[in-house]
Amino acid sequence: MTTSPFDVLEARAAAAAVAGGAIADVIEARAEQVIEALRPIAGDASIRAELDDAVALLRTADVEADRYAFANPATPLRVYLPANNTLYSLALFVLLPALYLDDVMARPSTRSKAQYFALRDILGEALPATARLVDYSQREFADLSAGAAVVFNGRPENGMRLVDVIRPSVFLGFGAGPNPALIGADASAEQLDLAVHAVVESRLYNNGEDCLCPDLVLVHRAVRTAFVDRLIARLERIPATGDRTAPGLVNGMLSGTDSVTGLTEQLQQYPRPELWRGRSIDAPEHHPVVVREASLADLGEEIPEYFGPVFDLVTYDGFPDVEAALSTPARRADGMYAWGFGETGLDGRERLGTARVIGARTPFEAESGHEPFGGWGHRASWASVAGAAPVGRPLLLADEMAAR
């Protein structure tokens, strides 16, 4: 009996579903070990969100079988893992691809290397045989990445230098963008409440230490006072704590004292009038929530990416002003996501500059591990094929592997 391509694809999908589900079972069974391993670098709520997201991703690993069917399983994959979202990043960039590829090797970020290797040990026998976490120097790992497919998480300039060094078959760069939230003049009282909830939840996800947190909150002058009053009232109810086990949304500890130092330096480098400051905790790894006010004129060549609990509010008078500010060459380079409430200028649009418009959803709600990530900014989410100049576009590893 002849085996059809459909039968092969169906068998491959079934195998991925079983293997992914088995890894998810282990993660769930050892969840408390995972939480303890990640607690030094992440808050309780974000760890539990990672657990849920990683398990859901792995349990649906079969949905990418049709994409990986067009990839060469012998193509080596080399992954530069990020410092944050360690469990989910491990699932997304290592565990899931290893269900389809023969050689997946990943180098953890130095900052969270201990957490990645702890996760490896917790997974134990559930770690796919085709996946390896290695403790190599940057130079050693670059040598092992030559000619491979590469996933890079980090500063775009570092990734682009690597392209010239290792000449990969395809290089996927995941950077960051300001992910602006727009609160428009047409926002009703109910929408303002929803907007405050969404902005606070997303800006304080893992205390602000995530690349999807909005670095800009653009508020129309017509609703500025109402929004700011609601925002500050909400922030005043969020507890400041040095307890890393505290559940729910908190102003907690950053991942290290150097994170606090770096954030303090950013606030000095980019001075803004301060509208409100939360309570401080006498702990070197804590930074209070800060609400500051900027202007569209302040949006120069570089928008600070705050890895901490900082809200930069920008008042605007009309959508054309926002569109112009987010369409300059610098902003077109870092376009990732744009979202908001009550701004009719976003209605029916796919893009704002190079940012992908995602409606009244936060980037965390819009992101799906089985769908392309990011926008069209060549410093936000970008690909280089065979050493060519980087091109910004939403990225999904399976699609890029299938295209080679």
PDB file of N, CA and C in Angstrom, residues 68-143:
ATOM      1  N   TYR A  68       6.229  22.806   8.956  1.00  0.00           N
ATOM      2  CA  TYR A  68       7.513  22.112   9.040  1.00  0.00           C
ATOM      3  C   TYR A  68       7.645  21.005   7.997  1.00  0.00           C
ATOM      4  N   ALA A  69       6.533  20.595   7.376  1.00  0.00           N
ATOM      5  CA  ALA A  69       6.599  19.585   6.327  1.00  0.00           C
ATOM      6  C   ALA A  69       7.451  20.050   5.154  1.00  0.00           C
ATOM      7  N   PHE A  70       7.562  21.370   4.991  1.00  0.00           N
ATOM      8  CA  PHE A  70       8.352  21.924   3.887  1.00  0.00           C
ATOM      9  C   PHE A  70       9.767  22.306   4.320  1.00  0.00           C
ATOM     10  N   ALA A  71      10.101  22.070   5.585  1.00  0.00           N
ATOM     11  CA  ALA A  71      11.445  22.371   6.079  1.00  0.00           C
ATOM     12  C   ALA A  71      12.324  21.131   6.002  1.00  0.00           C
ATOM     13  N   ASN A  72      13.593  21.330   5.825  1.00  0.00           N
ATOM     14  CA  ASN A  72      14.549  20.224   5.845  1.00  0.00           C
ATOM     15  C   ASN A  72      14.908  19.934   7.300  1.00  0.00           C
ATOM     16  N   PRO A  73      14.522  18.780   7.838  1.00  0.00           N
ATOM     17  CA  PRO A  73      14.782  18.513   9.256  1.00  0.00           C
ATOM     18  C   PRO A  73      16.261  18.453   9.598  1.00  0.00           C
ATOM     19  N   ALA A  74      17.110  18.277   8.595  1.00  0.00           N
ATOM     20  CA  ALA A  74      18.547  18.220   8.852  1.00  0.00           C
ATOM     21  C   ALA A  74      19.173  19.603   8.978  1.00  0.00           C
ATOM     22  N   THR A  75      18.417  20.678   8.679  1.00  0.00           N
ATOM     23  CA  THR A  75      18.966  22.031   8.816  1.00  0.00           C
ATOM     24  C   THR A  75      19.216  22.329  10.290  1.00  0.00           C
ATOM     25  N   PRO A  76      20.456  22.619  10.680  1.00  0.00           N
ATOM     26  CA  PRO A  76      20.712  22.925  12.090  1.00  0.00           C
ATOM     27  C   PRO A  76      20.087  24.261  12.478  1.00  0.00           C
ATOM     28  N   LEU A  77      19.538  24.304  13.692  1.00  0.00           N
ATOM     29  CA  LEU A  77      18.965  25.531  14.236  1.00  0.00           C
ATOM     30  C   LEU A  77      19.784  25.953  15.442  1.00  0.00           C
ATOM     31  N   ARG A  78      20.201  27.221  15.450  1.00  0.00           N
ATOM     32  CA  ARG A  78      20.971  27.773  16.567  1.00  0.00           C
ATOM     33  C   ARG A  78      20.173  28.943  17.150  1.00  0.00           C
ATOM     34  N   VAL A  79      20.014  28.943  18.463  1.00  0.00           N
ATOM     35  CA  VAL A  79      19.133  29.903  19.127  1.00  0.00           C
ATOM     36  C   VAL A  79      19.888  30.676  20.194  1.00  0.00           C
ATOM     37  N   TYR A  80      19.830  31.992  20.099  1.00  0.00           N
ATOM     38  CA  TYR A  80      20.334  32.878  21.146  1.00  0.00           C
ATOM     39  C   TYR A  80      19.129  33.260  22.001  1.00  0.00           C
ATOM     40  N   LEU A  81      19.040  32.662  23.189  1.00  0.00           N
ATOM     41  CA  LEU A  81      17.856  32.834  24.032  1.00  0.00           C
ATOM     42  C   LEU A  81      17.875  34.168  24.769  1.00  0.00           C
ATOM     43  N   PRO A  82      16.695  34.760  25.026  1.00  0.00           N
ATOM     44  CA  PRO A  82      16.626  36.065  25.701  1.00  0.00           C
ATOM     45  C   PRO A  82      16.788  35.942  27.206  1.00  0.00           C
ATOM     46  N   ALA A  83      16.936  37.086  27.864  1.00  0.00           N
ATOM     47  CA  ALA A  83      17.129  37.113  29.308  1.00  0.00           C
ATOM     48  C   ALA A  83      15.821  36.964  30.067  1.00  0.00           C
ATOM     49  N   ASN A  84      14.701  37.269  29.434  1.00  0.00           N
ATOM     50  CA  ASN A  84      13.417  37.220  30.129  1.00  0.00           C
ATOM     51  C   ASN A  84      12.493  36.213  29.461  1.00  0.00           C
ATOM     52  N   ASN A  85      11.347  35.939  30.103  1.00  0.00           N
ATOM     53  CA  ASN A  85      10.393  34.954  29.579  1.00  0.00           C
ATOM     54  C   ASN A  85      11.092  33.634  29.278  1.00  0.00           C
ATOM     55  N   THR A  86      11.859  33.150  30.227  1.00  0.00           N
ATOM     56  CA  THR A  86      12.751  32.022  29.965  1.00  0.00           C
ATOM     57  C   THR A  86      12.009  30.727  29.642  1.00  0.00           C
ATOM     58  N   LEU A  87      10.998  30.375  30.413  1.00  0.00           N
ATOM     59  CA  LEU A  87      10.282  29.126  30.143  1.00  0.00           C
ATOM     60  C   LEU A  87       9.579  29.181  28.792  1.00  0.00           C
ATOM     61  N   TYR A  88       8.864  30.268  28.532  1.00  0.00           N
ATOM     62  CA  TYR A  88       8.137  30.370  27.273  1.00  0.00           C
ATOM     63  C   TYR A  88       9.102  30.422  26.093  1.00  0.00           C
ATOM     64  N   SER A  89      10.209  31.142  26.236  1.00  0.00           N
ATOM     65  CA  SER A  89      11.198  31.207  25.157  1.00  0.00           C
ATOM     66  C   SER A  89      11.804  29.836  24.889  1.00  0.00           C
ATOM     67  N   LEU A  90      12.060  29.079  25.953  1.00  0.00           N
ATOM     68  CA  LEU A  90      12.574  27.723  25.787  1.00  0.00           C
ATOM     69  C   LEU A  90      11.571  26.862  25.019  1.00  0.00           C
ATOM     70  N   ALA A  91      10.300  26.981  25.370  1.00  0.00           N
ATOM     71  CA  ALA A  91       9.268  26.200  24.680  1.00  0.00           C
ATOM     72  C   ALA A  91       9.146  26.615  23.224  1.00  0.00           C
ATOM     73  N   LEU A  92       9.146  27.931  22.974  1.00  0.00           N
ATOM     74  CA  LEU A  92       8.898  28.466  21.632  1.00  0.00           C
ATOM     75  C   LEU A  92      10.054  28.229  20.672  1.00  0.00           C
ATOM     76  N   PHE A  93      11.266  28.465  21.136  1.00  0.00           N
ATOM     77  CA  PHE A  93      12.413  28.466  20.232  1.00  0.00           C
ATOM     78  C   PHE A  93      13.254  27.190  20.283  1.00  0.00           C
ATOM     79  N   VAL A  94      13.020  26.335  21.292  1.00  0.00           N
ATOM     80  CA  VAL A  94      13.836  25.129  21.429  1.00  0.00           C
ATOM     81  C   VAL A  94      12.976  23.867  21.446  1.00  0.00           C
ATOM     82  N   LEU A  95      12.069  23.769  22.409  1.00  0.00           N
ATOM     83  CA  LEU A  95      11.331  22.519  22.593  1.00  0.00           C
ATOM     84  C   LEU A  95      10.418  22.218  21.405  1.00  0.00           C
ATOM     85  N   LEU A  96       9.640  23.208  20.965  1.00  0.00           N
ATOM     86  CA  LEU A  96       8.733  22.956  19.842  1.00  0.00           C
ATOM     87  C   LEU A  96       9.501  22.657  18.550  1.00  0.00           C
ATOM     88  N   PRO A  97      10.482  23.473  18.139  1.00  0.00           N
ATOM     89  CA  PRO A  97      11.222  23.136  16.908  1.00  0.00           C
ATOM     90  C   PRO A  97      11.925  21.781  16.981  1.00  0.00           C
ATOM     91  N   ALA A  98      12.360  21.388  18.185  1.00  0.00           N
ATOM     92  CA  ALA A  98      13.058  20.112  18.323  1.00  0.00           C
ATOM     93  C   ALA A  98      12.154  18.918  18.062  1.00  0.00           C
ATOM     94  N   LEU A  99      10.844  19.130  18.037  1.00  0.00           N
ATOM     95  CA  LEU A  99       9.916  18.062  17.674  1.00  0.00           C
ATOM     96  C   LEU A  99       9.920  17.813  16.171  1.00  0.00           C
ATOM     97  N   TYR A 100      10.475  18.759  15.401  1.00  0.00           N
ATOM     98  CA  TYR A 100      10.469  18.651  13.942  1.00  0.00           C
ATOM     99  C   TYR A 100      11.867  18.651  13.324  1.00  0.00           C
ATOM    100  N   LEU A 101      12.857  19.150  14.041  1.00  0.00           N
ATOM    101  CA  LEU A 101      14.207  19.301  13.495  1.00  0.00           C
ATOM    102  C   LEU A 101      15.180  18.377  14.219  1.00  0.00           C
ATOM    103  N   ASP A 102      16.263  18.010  13.539  1.00  0.00           N
ATOM    104  CA  ASP A 102      17.200  17.023  14.068  1.00  0.00           C
ATOM    105  C   ASP A 102      18.300  17.600  14.950  1.00  0.00           C
ATOM    106  N   ASP A 103      18.512  18.918  14.870  1.00  0.00           N
ATOM    107  CA  ASP A 103      19.668  19.498  15.574  1.00  0.00           C
ATOM    108  C   ASP A 103      19.323  20.918  16.019  1.00  0.00           C
ATOM    109  N   VAL A 104      18.848  21.052  17.247  1.00  0.00           N
ATOM    110  CA  VAL A 104      18.506  22.349  17.817  1.00  0.00           C
ATOM    111  C   VAL A 104      19.426  22.610  18.995  1.00  0.00           C
ATOM    112  N   MET A 105      20.213  23.665  18.882  1.00  0.00           N
ATOM    113  CA  MET A 105      21.169  24.019  19.935  1.00  0.00           C
ATOM    114  C   MET A 105      20.913  25.454  20.371  1.00  0.00           C
ATOM    115  N   ALA A 106      20.885  25.689  21.680  1.00  0.00           N
ATOM    116  CA  ALA A 106      20.557  27.019  22.188  1.00  0.00           C
ATOM    117  C   ALA A 106      21.566  27.467  23.229  1.00  0.00           C
ATOM    118  N   ARG A 107      21.884  28.756  23.158  1.00  0.00           N
ATOM    119  CA  ARG A 107      22.772  29.383  24.135  1.00  0.00           C
ATOM    120  C   ARG A 107      21.959  30.365  24.977  1.00  0.00           C
ATOM    121  N   PRO A 108      21.827  30.122  26.268  1.00  0.00           N
ATOM    122  CA  PRO A 108      21.069  31.045  27.114  1.00  0.00           C
ATOM    123  C   PRO A 108      21.760  32.391  27.263  1.00  0.00           C
ATOM    124  N   SER A 109      20.950  33.412  27.483  1.00  0.00           N
ATOM    125  CA  SER A 109      21.485  34.714  27.857  1.00  0.00           C
ATOM    126  C   SER A 109      22.298  34.574  29.137  1.00  0.00           C
ATOM    127  N   THR A 110      23.419  35.267  29.194  1.00  0.00           N
ATOM    128  CA  THR A 110      24.263  35.195  30.384  1.00  0.00           C
ATOM    129  C   THR A 110      23.489  35.593  31.631  1.00  0.00           C
ATOM    130  N   ARG A 111      22.615  36.556  31.496  1.00  0.00           N
ATOM    131  CA  ARG A 111      21.889  37.093  32.644  1.00  0.00           C
ATOM    132  C   ARG A 111      20.995  36.049  33.304  1.00  0.00           C
ATOM    133  N   SER A 112      20.412  35.167  32.516  1.00  0.00           N
ATOM    134  CA  SER A 112      19.499  34.174  33.082  1.00  0.00           C
ATOM    135  C   SER A 112      19.942  32.746  32.774  1.00  0.00           C
ATOM    136  N   LYS A 113      21.249  32.573  32.623  1.00  0.00           N
ATOM    137  CA  LYS A 113      21.783  31.254  32.312  1.00  0.00           C
ATOM    138  C   LYS A 113      21.409  30.226  33.378  1.00  0.00           C
ATOM    139  N   ALA A 114      21.499  30.625  34.648  1.00  0.00           N
ATOM    140  CA  ALA A 114      21.182  29.688  35.736  1.00  0.00           C
ATOM    141  C   ALA A 114      19.749  29.195  35.637  1.00  0.00           C
ATOM    142  N   GLN A 115      18.833  30.082  35.250  1.00  0.00           N
ATOM    143  CA  GLN A 115      17.423  29.692  35.150  1.00  0.00           C
ATOM    144  C   GLN A 115      17.199  28.718  33.986  1.00  0.00           C
ATOM    145  N   TYR A 116      17.839  28.961  32.859  1.00  0.00           N
ATOM    146  CA  TYR A 116      17.665  28.057  31.727  1.00  0.00           C
ATOM    147  C   TYR A 116      18.192  26.659  32.042  1.00  0.00           C
ATOM    148  N   PHE A 117      19.349  26.592  32.653  1.00  0.00           N
ATOM    149  CA  PHE A 117      19.896  25.272  32.957  1.00  0.00           C
ATOM    150  C   PHE A 117      19.109  24.581  34.062  1.00  0.00           C
ATOM    151  N   ALA A 118      18.526  25.365  34.966  1.00  0.00           N
ATOM    152  CA  ALA A 118      17.634  24.775  35.965  1.00  0.00           C
ATOM    153  C   ALA A 118      16.397  24.183  35.284  1.00  0.00           C
ATOM    154  N   LEU A 119      15.851  24.891  34.291  1.00  0.00           N
ATOM    155  CA  LEU A 119      14.701  24.362  33.557  1.00  0.00           C
ATOM    156  C   LEU A 119      15.078  23.079  32.807  1.00  0.00           C
ATOM    157  N   ARG A 120      16.250  23.066  32.225  1.00  0.00           N
ATOM    158  CA  ARG A 120      16.710  21.851  31.540  1.00  0.00           C
ATOM    159  C   ARG A 120      16.726  20.673  32.512  1.00  0.00           C
ATOM    160  N   ASP A 121      17.264  20.904  33.700  1.00  0.00           N
ATOM    161  CA  ASP A 121      17.353  19.826  34.672  1.00  0.00           C
ATOM    162  C   ASP A 121      15.971  19.401  35.177  1.00  0.00           C
ATOM    163  N   ILE A 122      15.072  20.358  35.320  1.00  0.00           N
ATOM    164  CA  ILE A 122      13.706  20.035  35.758  1.00  0.00           C
ATOM    165  C   ILE A 122      12.998  19.187  34.714  1.00  0.00           C
ATOM    166  N   LEU A 123      13.178  19.513  33.433  1.00  0.00           N
ATOM    167  CA  LEU A 123      12.561  18.733  32.370  1.00  0.00           C
ATOM    168  C   LEU A 123      13.141  17.336  32.298  1.00  0.00           C
ATOM    169  N   GLY A 124      14.429  17.206  32.574  1.00  0.00           N
ATOM    170  CA  GLY A 124      15.068  15.901  32.614  1.00  0.00           C
ATOM    171  C   GLY A 124      14.853  15.094  31.360  1.00  0.00           C
ATOM    172  N   GLU A 125      14.282  13.902  31.535  1.00  0.00           N
ATOM    173  CA  GLU A 125      14.094  12.969  30.424  1.00  0.00           C
ATOM    174  C   GLU A 125      13.078  13.464  29.403  1.00  0.00           C
ATOM    175  N   ALA A 126      12.304  14.481  29.760  1.00  0.00           N
ATOM    176  CA  ALA A 126      11.312  15.008  28.816  1.00  0.00           C
ATOM    177  C   ALA A 126      11.936  15.906  27.761  1.00  0.00           C
ATOM    178  N   LEU A 127      13.153  16.371  27.968  1.00  0.00           N
ATOM    179  CA  LEU A 127      13.820  17.219  26.982  1.00  0.00           C
ATOM    180  C   LEU A 127      14.048  16.406  25.712  1.00  0.00           C
ATOM    181  N   PRO A 128      13.607  16.889  24.559  1.00  0.00           N
ATOM    182  CA  PRO A 128      13.806  16.122  23.329  1.00  0.00           C
ATOM    183  C   PRO A 128      15.281  15.831  23.073  1.00  0.00           C
ATOM    184  N   ALA A 129      15.554  14.666  22.534  1.00  0.00           N
ATOM    185  CA  ALA A 129      16.935  14.268  22.268  1.00  0.00           C
ATOM    186  C   ALA A 129      17.606  15.168  21.248  1.00  0.00           C
ATOM    187  N   THR A 130      16.810  15.823  20.421  1.00  0.00           N
ATOM    188  CA  THR A 130      17.362  16.694  19.381  1.00  0.00           C
ATOM    189  C   THR A 130      17.634  18.113  19.877  1.00  0.00           C
ATOM    190  N   ALA A 131      17.366  18.387  21.166  1.00  0.00           N
ATOM    191  CA  ALA A 131      17.543  19.734  21.732  1.00  0.00           C
ATOM    192  C   ALA A 131      18.687  19.743  22.723  1.00  0.00           C
ATOM    193  N   ARG A 132      19.520  20.776  22.622  1.00  0.00           N
ATOM    194  CA  ARG A 132      20.636  20.928  23.564  1.00  0.00           C
ATOM    195  C   ARG A 132      20.747  22.379  24.014  1.00  0.00           C
ATOM    196  N   LEU A 133      20.962  22.563  25.317  1.00  0.00           N
ATOM    197  CA  LEU A 133      21.347  23.863  25.862  1.00  0.00           C
ATOM    198  C   LEU A 133      22.837  23.802  26.146  1.00  0.00           C
ATOM    199  N   VAL A 134      23.579  24.810  25.694  1.00  0.00           N
ATOM    200  CA  VAL A 134      25.033  24.763  25.815  1.00  0.00           C
ATOM    201  C   VAL A 134      25.545  26.005  26.526  1.00  0.00           C
ATOM    202  N   ASP A 135      26.663  25.858  27.156  1.00  0.00           N
ATOM    203  CA  ASP A 135      27.295  26.958  27.888  1.00  0.00           C
ATOM    204  C   ASP A 135      28.588  27.345  27.179  1.00  0.00           C
ATOM    205  N   TYR A 136      28.446  27.852  25.970  1.00  0.00           N
ATOM    206  CA  TYR A 136      29.588  28.247  25.169  1.00  0.00           C
ATOM    207  C   TYR A 136      29.747  29.768  25.197  1.00  0.00           C
ATOM    208  N   SER A 137      30.957  30.204  24.917  1.00  0.00           N
ATOM    209  CA  SER A 137      31.184  31.633  24.757  1.00  0.00           C
ATOM    210  C   SER A 137      30.483  32.100  23.481  1.00  0.00           C
ATOM    211  N   GLN A 138      30.353  33.413  23.355  1.00  0.00           N
ATOM    212  CA  GLN A 138      29.732  33.953  22.145  1.00  0.00           C
ATOM    213  C   GLN A 138      30.506  33.546  20.897  1.00  0.00           C
ATOM    214  N   ARG A 139      31.824  33.584  20.987  1.00  0.00           N
ATOM    215  CA  ARG A 139      32.642  33.223  19.819  1.00  0.00           C
ATOM    216  C   ARG A 139      32.470  31.749  19.472  1.00  0.00           C
ATOM    217  N   GLU A 140      32.480  30.882  20.492  1.00  0.00           N
ATOM    218  CA  GLU A 140      32.319  29.451  20.237  1.00  0.00           C
ATOM    219  C   GLU A 140      30.954  29.155  19.615  1.00  0.00           C
ATOM    220  N   PHE A 141      29.929  29.800  20.148  1.00  0.00           N
ATOM    221  CA  PHE A 141      28.588  29.535  19.619  1.00  0.00           C
ATOM    222  C   PHE A 141      28.429  30.106  18.217  1.00  0.00           C
ATOM    223  N   ALA A 142      29.051  31.238  17.947  1.00  0.00           N
ATOM    224  CA  ALA A 142      29.019  31.801  16.597  1.00  0.00           C
ATOM    225  C   ALA A 142      29.648  30.830  15.603  1.00  0.00           C
ATOM    226  N   ASP A 143      30.757  30.199  15.991  1.00  0.00           N
ATOM    227  CA  ASP A 143      31.402  29.222  15.109  1.00  0.00           C
ATOM    228  C   ASP A 143      30.462  28.056  14.808  1.00  0.00           C
TER     229      ASP A 143
END
